[in-house]
Coordinates of C-alpha atoms in Angstrom, one line a residue:
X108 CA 20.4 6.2 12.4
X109 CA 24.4 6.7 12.7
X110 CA 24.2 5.4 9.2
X111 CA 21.8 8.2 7.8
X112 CA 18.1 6.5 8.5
X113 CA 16.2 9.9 9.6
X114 CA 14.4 7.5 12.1
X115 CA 12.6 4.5 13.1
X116 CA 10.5 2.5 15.2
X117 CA 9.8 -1.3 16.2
X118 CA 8.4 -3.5 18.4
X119 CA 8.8 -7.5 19.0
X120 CA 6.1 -9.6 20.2
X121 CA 5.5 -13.1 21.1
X122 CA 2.7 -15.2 22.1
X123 CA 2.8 -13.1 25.7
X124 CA 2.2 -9.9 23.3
X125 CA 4.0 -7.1 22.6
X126 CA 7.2 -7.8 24.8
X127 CA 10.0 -5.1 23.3
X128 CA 9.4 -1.7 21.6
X129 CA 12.2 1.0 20.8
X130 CA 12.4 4.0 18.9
X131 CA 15.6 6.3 17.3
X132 CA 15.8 9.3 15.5
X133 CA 13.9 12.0 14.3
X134 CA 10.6 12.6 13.2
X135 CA 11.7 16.4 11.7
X136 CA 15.5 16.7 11.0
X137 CA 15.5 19.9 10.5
X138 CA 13.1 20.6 14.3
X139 CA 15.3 18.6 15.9
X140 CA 12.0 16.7 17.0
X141 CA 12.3 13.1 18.4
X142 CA 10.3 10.2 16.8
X143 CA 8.5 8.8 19.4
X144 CA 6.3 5.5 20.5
X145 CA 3.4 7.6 19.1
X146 CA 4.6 7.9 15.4
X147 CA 2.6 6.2 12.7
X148 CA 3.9 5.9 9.5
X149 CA 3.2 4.8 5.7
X150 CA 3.5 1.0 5.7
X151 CA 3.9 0.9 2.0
X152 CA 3.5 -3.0 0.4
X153 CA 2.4 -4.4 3.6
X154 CA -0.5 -2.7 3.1
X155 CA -0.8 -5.6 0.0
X156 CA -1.2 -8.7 3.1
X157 CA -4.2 -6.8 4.7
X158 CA -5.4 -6.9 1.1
X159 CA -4.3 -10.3 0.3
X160 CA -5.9 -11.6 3.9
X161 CA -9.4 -10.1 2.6
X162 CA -9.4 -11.8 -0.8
X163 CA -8.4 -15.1 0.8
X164 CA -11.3 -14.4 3.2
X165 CA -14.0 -14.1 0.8
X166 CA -12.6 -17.1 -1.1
X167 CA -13.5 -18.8 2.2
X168 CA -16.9 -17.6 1.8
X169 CA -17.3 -18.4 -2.3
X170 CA -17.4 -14.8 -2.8
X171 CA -14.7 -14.8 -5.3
X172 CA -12.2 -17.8 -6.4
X173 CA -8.7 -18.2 -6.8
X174 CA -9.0 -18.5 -10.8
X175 CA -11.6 -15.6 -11.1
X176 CA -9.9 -12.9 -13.3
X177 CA -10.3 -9.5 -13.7
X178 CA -12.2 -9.2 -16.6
X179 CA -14.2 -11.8 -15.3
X180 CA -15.3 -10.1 -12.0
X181 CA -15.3 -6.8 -13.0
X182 CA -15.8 -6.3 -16.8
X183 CA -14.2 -5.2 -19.7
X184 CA -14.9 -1.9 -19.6
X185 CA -13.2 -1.1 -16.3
X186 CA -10.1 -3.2 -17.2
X187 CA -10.2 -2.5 -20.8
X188 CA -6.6 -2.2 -22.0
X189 CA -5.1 -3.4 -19.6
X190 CA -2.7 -6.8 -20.4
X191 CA -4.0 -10.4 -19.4
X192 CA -6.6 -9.4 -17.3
X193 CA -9.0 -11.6 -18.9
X194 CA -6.8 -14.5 -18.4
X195 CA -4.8 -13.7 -15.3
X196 CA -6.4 -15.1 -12.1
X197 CA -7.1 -13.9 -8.4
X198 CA -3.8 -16.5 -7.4
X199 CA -1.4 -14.9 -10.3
X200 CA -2.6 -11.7 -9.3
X201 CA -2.2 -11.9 -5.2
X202 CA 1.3 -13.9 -5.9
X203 CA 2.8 -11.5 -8.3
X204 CA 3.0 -13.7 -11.6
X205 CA 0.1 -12.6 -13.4
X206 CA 2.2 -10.9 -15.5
X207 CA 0.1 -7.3 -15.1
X208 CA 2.3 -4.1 -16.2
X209 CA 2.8 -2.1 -12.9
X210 CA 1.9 1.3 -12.8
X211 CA 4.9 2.4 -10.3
X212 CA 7.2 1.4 -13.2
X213 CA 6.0 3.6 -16.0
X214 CA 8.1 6.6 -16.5
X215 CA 5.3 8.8 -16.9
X216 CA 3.9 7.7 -13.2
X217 CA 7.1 7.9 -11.8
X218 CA 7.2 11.5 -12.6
X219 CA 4.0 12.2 -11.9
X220 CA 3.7 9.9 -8.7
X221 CA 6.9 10.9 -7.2
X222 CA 8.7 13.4 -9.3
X223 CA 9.1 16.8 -10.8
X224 CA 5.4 16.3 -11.9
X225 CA 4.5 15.6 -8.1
X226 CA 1.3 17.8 -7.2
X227 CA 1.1 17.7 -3.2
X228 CA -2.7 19.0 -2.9
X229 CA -3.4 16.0 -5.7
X230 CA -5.5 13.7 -4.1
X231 CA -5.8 10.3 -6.8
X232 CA -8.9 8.6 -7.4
X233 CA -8.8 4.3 -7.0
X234 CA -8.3 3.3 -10.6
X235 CA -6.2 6.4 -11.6
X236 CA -3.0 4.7 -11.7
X237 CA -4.3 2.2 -14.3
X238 CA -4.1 4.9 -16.8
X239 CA -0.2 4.7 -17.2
X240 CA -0.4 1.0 -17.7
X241 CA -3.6 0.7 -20.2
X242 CA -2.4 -1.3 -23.8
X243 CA 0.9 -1.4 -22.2
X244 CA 2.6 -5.3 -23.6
X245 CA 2.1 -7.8 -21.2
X246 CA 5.3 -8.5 -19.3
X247 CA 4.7 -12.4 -19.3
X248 CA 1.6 -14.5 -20.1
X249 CA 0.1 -15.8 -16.7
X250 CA 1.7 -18.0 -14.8
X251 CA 5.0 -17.5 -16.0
X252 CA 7.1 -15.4 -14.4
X253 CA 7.5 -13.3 -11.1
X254 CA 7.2 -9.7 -11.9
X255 CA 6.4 -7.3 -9.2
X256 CA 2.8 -5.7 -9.5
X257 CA 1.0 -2.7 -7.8
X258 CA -1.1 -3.1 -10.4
X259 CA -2.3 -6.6 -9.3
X260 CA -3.2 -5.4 -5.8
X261 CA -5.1 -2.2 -7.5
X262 CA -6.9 -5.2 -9.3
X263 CA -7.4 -7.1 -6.2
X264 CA -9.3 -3.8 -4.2
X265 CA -11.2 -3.6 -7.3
X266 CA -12.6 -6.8 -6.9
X267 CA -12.7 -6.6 -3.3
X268 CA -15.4 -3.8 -4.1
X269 CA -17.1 -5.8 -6.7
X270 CA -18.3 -8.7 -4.5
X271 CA -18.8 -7.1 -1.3
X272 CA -20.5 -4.3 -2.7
X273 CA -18.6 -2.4 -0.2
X274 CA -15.4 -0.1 -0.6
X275 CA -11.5 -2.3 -0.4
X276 CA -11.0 0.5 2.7
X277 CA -14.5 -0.4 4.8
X278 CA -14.0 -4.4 4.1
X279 CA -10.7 -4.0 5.2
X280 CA -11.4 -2.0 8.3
X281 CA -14.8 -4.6 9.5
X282 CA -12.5 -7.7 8.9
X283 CA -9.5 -7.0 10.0
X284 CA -8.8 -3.6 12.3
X285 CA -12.1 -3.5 14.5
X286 CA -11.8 -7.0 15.6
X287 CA -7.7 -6.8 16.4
X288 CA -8.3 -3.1 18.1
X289 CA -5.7 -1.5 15.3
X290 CA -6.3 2.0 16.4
X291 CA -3.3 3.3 14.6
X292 CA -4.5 1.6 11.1
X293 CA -5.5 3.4 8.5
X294 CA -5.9 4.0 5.1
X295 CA -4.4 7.9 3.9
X296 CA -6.8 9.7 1.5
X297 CA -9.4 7.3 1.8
X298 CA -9.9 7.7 5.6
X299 CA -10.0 10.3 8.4
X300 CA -6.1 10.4 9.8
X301 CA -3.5 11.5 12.4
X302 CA -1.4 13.5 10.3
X303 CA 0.0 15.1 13.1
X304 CA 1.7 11.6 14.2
X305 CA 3.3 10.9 11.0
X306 CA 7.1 11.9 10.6
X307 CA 7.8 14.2 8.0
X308 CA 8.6 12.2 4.8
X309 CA 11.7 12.1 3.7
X310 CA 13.1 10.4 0.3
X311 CA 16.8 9.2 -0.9
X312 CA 17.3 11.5 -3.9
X313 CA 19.7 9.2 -5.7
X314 CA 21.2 10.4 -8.8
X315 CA 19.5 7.6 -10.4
X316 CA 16.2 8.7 -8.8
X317 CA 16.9 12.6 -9.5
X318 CA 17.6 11.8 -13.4
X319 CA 14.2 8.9 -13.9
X320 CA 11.7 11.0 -11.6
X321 CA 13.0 14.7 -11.3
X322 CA 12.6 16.8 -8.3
X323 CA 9.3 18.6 -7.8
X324 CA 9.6 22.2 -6.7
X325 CA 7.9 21.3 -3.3
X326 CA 11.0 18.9 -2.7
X327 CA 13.4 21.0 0.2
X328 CA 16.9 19.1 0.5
X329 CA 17.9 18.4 3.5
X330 CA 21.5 16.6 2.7
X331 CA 23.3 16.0 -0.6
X332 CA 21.1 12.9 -0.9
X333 CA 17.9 13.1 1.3
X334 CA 14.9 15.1 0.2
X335 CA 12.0 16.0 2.5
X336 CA 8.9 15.4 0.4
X337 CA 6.4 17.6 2.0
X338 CA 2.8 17.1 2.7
X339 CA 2.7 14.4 0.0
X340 CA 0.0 11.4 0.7
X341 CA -0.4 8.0 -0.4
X342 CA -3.8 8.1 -1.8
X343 CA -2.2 7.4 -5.1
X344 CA -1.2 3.7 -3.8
X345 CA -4.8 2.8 -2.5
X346 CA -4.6 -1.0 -1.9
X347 CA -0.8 -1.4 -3.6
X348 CA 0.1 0.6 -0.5
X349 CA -1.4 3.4 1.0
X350 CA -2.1 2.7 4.9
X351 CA -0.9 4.3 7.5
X352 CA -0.4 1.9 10.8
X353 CA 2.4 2.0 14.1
X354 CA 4.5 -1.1 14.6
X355 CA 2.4 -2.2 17.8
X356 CA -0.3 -2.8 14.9
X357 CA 1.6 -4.8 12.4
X358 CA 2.7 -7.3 15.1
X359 CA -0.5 -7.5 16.5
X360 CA -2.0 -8.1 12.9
X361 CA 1.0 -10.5 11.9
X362 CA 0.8 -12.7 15.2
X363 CA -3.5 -13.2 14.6
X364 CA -2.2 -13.9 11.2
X365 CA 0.3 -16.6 12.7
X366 CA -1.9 -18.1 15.1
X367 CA -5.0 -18.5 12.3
X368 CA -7.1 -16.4 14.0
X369 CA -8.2 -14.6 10.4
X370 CA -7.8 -17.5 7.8
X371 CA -9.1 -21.3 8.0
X372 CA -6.2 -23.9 7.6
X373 CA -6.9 -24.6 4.1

């Protein structure tokens, strides 16, 4: 916080449980109000392992495979345009190497997604990102490389949908935050929330990010290099990144995940 972190919260567990939480900061700089053991707040890519837990579940139950691909699973109308998805598989995809064009690295999303294009009462549908990366080159053929993909993960809900018959959010909340009691878990835009527990969200407007994404008008600067991005939510990162969750969650989630209490050995 000394350092300029608006605020912050944690907590340490072991197999006793949760044995150590601590918060610092503030939840509204310019209130003066604390954050608090209360506070929930965007998880961003972590959401992507509550994702990647469900695929590898119904793997387990032959509801999809690891070499599926996109195309495959969900046809090639709904993934038309978009690079290697009729070759890239379920493991490229979940492990980043599939070679898929992320959406969060197109200038046009960037401006639109966090930028001077930025519209706060937008609310984005599932598959809208894919629009900024349709007939975009492939940036590898399968297998290849490591390349960073929201994309992938928007994929991965997609299919989550497709074979379940269900939404990525519902699956997501019967297999994994009912049975662990993750009362603080959710997904924003797609769920019913606690907005009034989130901090107010606040962004490092680096001159790099001022000149690639612009400032929207809704922006209010709060130092020469933090931004409070206003009533903003993350509906436009679905399953790439948009839940919501508290750190007594995320450890509770990470140690079931440890102790292979939501995957099989294999």
């Amino acid at each position: 916080v000394i350092a300029g972190t608006p605020g912050l919260s944690a907590a340490i567990a072991t197999r006793r449980g949760i044995v150590g939480t601590g918060v610092a900061g503030l939840a509204d700089l310019r209130a003066g109000k604390p954050i608090d053991e209360a506070s929930i707040f965007g998880i961003g890519s972590i959401t992507k392992v509550f994702v990647a837990v469900t695929v590898l579940q119904l793997i387990e139950e032959h509801r999809l495979r690891l070499e599926d691909t996109p195309e495959a699973t969900l046809g090639a109308r709904e993934t038309r345009g978009i690079a290697n998805a009729g070759t890239a598989t379920v493991s490229q995809l979940l492990g980043h190497t599939a070679g898929v064009p992320s959406w969060e690295d197109d200038p046009a999303w960037i401006r639109k997604g966090r930028g001077s294009g930025l519209d706060p009462k937008h609310h984005w549908g599932k598959t809208e990102a894919l629009a900024y990366i349709r007939c975009h080159a492939s940036l590898a053929a399968p297998g290849v490389a490591f390349s960073y993909s929201n994309s992938g993960y928007t994929l991965l809900g997609l299919m989550i949908e497709k074979s379940t018959g269900h939404t990525a959010v519902s699956e997501i909340r019967r297999r994994l935050l009912l049975p662990l009691g993750l009362r603080d878990t959710y997904f924003e835009g797609f769920e019913p929330g606690q907005p009034d527990r989130v901090p107010h969200r606040y962004h490092y407007a680096t001159p790099q990010f001022r000149t690639v994404a612009g400032m929207a008008p809704s922006f209010v600067t709060i130092a020469p290099e933090l931004i409070d991005v206003g009533t903003t939510d993350l509906s436009d990162e679905w399953t790439a990144g948009a839940m919501i969750s508290s750190p007594r969650d995320l450890v509770t989630f990470a140690m079931a995940l440890r102790d292979g209490k939501l995957l099989k050995p294999a």
